[in-house]
mmCIF file with all atom_site columns, C-alpha atoms in Angstrom:
data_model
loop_
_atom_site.group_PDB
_atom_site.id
_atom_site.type_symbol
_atom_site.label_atom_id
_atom_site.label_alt_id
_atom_site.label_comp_id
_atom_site.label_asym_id
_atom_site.label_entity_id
_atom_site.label_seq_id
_atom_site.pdbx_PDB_ins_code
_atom_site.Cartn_x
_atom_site.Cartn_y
_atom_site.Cartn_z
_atom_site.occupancy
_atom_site.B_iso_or_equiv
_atom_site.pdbx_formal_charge
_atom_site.auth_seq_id
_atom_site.auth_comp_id
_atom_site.auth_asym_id
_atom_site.auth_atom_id
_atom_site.pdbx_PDB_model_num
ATOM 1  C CA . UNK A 1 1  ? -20.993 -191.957 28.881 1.00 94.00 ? 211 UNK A CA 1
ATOM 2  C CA . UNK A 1 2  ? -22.939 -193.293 31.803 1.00 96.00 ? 212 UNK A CA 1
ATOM 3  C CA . UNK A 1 3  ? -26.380 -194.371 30.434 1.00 98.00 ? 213 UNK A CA 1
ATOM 4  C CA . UNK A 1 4  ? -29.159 -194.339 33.508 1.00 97.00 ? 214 UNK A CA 1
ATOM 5  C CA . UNK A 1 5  ? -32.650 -195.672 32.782 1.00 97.00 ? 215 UNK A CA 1
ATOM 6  C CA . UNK A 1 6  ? -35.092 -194.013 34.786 1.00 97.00 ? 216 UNK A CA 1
ATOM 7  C CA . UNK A 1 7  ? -37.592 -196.574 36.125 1.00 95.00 ? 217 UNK A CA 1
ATOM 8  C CA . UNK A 1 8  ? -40.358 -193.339 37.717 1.00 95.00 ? 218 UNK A CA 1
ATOM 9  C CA . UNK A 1 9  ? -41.278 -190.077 36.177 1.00 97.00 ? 219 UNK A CA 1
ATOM 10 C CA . UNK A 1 10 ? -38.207 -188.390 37.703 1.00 98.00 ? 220 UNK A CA 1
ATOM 11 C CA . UNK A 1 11 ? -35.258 -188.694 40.176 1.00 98.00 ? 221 UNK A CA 1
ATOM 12 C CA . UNK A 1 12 ? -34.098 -185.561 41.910 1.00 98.00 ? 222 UNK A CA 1
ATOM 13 C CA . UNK A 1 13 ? -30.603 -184.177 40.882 1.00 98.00 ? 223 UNK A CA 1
ATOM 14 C CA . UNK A 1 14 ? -28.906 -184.927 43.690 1.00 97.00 ? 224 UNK A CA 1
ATOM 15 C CA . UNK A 1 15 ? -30.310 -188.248 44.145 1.00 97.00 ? 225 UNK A CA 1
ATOM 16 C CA . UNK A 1 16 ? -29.280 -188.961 40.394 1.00 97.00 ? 226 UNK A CA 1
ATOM 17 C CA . UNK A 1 17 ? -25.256 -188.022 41.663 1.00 97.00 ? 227 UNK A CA 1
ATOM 18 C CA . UNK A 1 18 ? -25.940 -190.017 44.496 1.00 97.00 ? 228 UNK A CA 1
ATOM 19 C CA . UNK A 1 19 ? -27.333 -193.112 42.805 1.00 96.00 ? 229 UNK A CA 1
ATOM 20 C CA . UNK A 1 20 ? -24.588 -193.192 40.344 1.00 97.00 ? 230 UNK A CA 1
ATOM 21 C CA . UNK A 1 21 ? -21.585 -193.216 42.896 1.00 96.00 ? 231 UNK A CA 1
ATOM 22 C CA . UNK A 1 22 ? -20.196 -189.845 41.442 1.00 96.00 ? 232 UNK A CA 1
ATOM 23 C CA . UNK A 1 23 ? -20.368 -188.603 45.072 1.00 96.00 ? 233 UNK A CA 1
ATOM 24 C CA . UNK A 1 24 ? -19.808 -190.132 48.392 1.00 96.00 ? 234 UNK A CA 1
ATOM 25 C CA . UNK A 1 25 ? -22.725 -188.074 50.250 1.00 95.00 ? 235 UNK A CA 1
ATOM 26 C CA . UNK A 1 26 ? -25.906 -186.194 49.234 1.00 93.00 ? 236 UNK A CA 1
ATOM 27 C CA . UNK A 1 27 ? -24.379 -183.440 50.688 1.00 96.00 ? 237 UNK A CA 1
ATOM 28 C CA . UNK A 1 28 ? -21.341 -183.442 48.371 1.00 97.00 ? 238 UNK A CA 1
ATOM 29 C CA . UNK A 1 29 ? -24.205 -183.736 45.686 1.00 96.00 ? 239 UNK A CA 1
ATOM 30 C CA . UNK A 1 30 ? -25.700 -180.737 46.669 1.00 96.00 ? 240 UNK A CA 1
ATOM 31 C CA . UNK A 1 31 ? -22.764 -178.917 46.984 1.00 97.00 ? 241 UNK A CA 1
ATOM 32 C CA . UNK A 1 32 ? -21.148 -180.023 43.708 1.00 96.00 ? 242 UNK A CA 1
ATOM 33 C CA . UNK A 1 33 ? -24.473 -178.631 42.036 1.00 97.00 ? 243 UNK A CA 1
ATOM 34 C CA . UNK A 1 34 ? -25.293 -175.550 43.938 1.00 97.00 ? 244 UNK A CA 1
ATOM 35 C CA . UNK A 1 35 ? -21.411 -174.413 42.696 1.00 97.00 ? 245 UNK A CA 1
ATOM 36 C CA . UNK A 1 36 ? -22.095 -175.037 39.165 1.00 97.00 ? 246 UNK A CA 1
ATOM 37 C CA . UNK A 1 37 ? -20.489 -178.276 37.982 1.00 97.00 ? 247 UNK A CA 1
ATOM 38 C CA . UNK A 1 38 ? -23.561 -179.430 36.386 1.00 98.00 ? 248 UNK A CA 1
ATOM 39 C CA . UNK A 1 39 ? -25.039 -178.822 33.184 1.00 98.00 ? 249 UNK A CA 1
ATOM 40 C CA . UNK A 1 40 ? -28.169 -179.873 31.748 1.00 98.00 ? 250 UNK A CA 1
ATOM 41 C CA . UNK A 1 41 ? -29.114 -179.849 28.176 1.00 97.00 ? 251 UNK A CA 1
ATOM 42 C CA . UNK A 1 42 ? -26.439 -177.579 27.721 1.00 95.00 ? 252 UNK A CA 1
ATOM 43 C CA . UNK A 1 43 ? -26.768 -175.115 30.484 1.00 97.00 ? 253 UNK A CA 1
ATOM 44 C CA . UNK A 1 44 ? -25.808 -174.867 34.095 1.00 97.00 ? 254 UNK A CA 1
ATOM 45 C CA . UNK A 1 45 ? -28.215 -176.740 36.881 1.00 98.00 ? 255 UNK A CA 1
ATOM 46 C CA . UNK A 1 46 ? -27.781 -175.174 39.980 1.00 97.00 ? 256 UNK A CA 1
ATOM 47 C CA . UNK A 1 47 ? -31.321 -176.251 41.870 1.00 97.00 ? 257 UNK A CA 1
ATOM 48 C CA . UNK A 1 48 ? -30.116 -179.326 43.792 1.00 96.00 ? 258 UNK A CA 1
ATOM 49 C CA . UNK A 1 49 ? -33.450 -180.973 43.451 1.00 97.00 ? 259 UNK A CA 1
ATOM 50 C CA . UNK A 1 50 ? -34.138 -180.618 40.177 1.00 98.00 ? 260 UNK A CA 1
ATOM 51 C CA . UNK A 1 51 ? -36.617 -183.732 38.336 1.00 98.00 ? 261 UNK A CA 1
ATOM 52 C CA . UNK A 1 52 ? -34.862 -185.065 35.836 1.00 98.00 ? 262 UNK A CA 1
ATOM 53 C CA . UNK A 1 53 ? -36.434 -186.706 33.252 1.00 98.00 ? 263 UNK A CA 1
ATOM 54 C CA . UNK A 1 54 ? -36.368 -189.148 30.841 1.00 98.00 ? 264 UNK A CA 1
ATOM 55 C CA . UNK A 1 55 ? -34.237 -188.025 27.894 1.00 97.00 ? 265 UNK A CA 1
ATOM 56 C CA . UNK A 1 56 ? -32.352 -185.408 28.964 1.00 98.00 ? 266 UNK A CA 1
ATOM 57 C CA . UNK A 1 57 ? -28.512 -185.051 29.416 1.00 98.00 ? 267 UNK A CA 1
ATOM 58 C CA . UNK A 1 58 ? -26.271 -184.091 31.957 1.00 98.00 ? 268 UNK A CA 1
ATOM 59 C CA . UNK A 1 59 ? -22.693 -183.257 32.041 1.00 98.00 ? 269 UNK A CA 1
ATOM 60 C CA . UNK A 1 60 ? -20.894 -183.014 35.291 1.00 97.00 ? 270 UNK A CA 1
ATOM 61 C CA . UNK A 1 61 ? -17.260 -181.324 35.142 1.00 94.00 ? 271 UNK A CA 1
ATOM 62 C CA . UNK A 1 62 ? -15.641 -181.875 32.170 1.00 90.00 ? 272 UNK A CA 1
ATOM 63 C CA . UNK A 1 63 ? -15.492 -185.739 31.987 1.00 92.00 ? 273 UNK A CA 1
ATOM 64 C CA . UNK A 1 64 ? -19.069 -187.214 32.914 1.00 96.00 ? 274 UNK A CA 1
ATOM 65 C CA . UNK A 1 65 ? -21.936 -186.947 30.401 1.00 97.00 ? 275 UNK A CA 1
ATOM 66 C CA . UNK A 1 66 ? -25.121 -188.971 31.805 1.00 98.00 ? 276 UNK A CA 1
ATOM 67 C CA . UNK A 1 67 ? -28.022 -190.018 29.472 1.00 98.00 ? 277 UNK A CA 1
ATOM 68 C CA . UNK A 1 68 ? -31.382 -190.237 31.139 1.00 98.00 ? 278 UNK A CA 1
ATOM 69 C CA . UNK A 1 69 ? -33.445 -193.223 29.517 1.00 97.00 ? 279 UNK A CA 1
#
């Protein structure tokens, strides 16, 4: 589990990917969440710019769960 501690009100989705080297471009970001690979509190995220927030969760694939702090 990758633990991220949000230090504003909210990063964008794809910025969040981004941030946490789980993508090499914002565009693979984007593209990795328009198809569906994210979920969010336990259902699919598909807006790329989504604001998460502090104390939500976000699985991406199968593998990576991310905890908003």
């Amino acid at each position: 589990m990758i633990q991220f501690t949000l230090e504003d009100e909210y990063i964008e989705l794809y910025k969040l990917l981004k941030v946490l080297d789980l993508v090499d471009s914002g565009a693979e970001a984007k593209m990795i969440v328009a198809e569906g690979y994210v979920s969010r509190n336990g259902e699919t995220e598909t807006r790329k710019r989504a604001k998460i927030r502090k104390g939500e969760v976000l699985l991406v694939g199968d593998d990576v769960k991310i905890e908003v702090l």
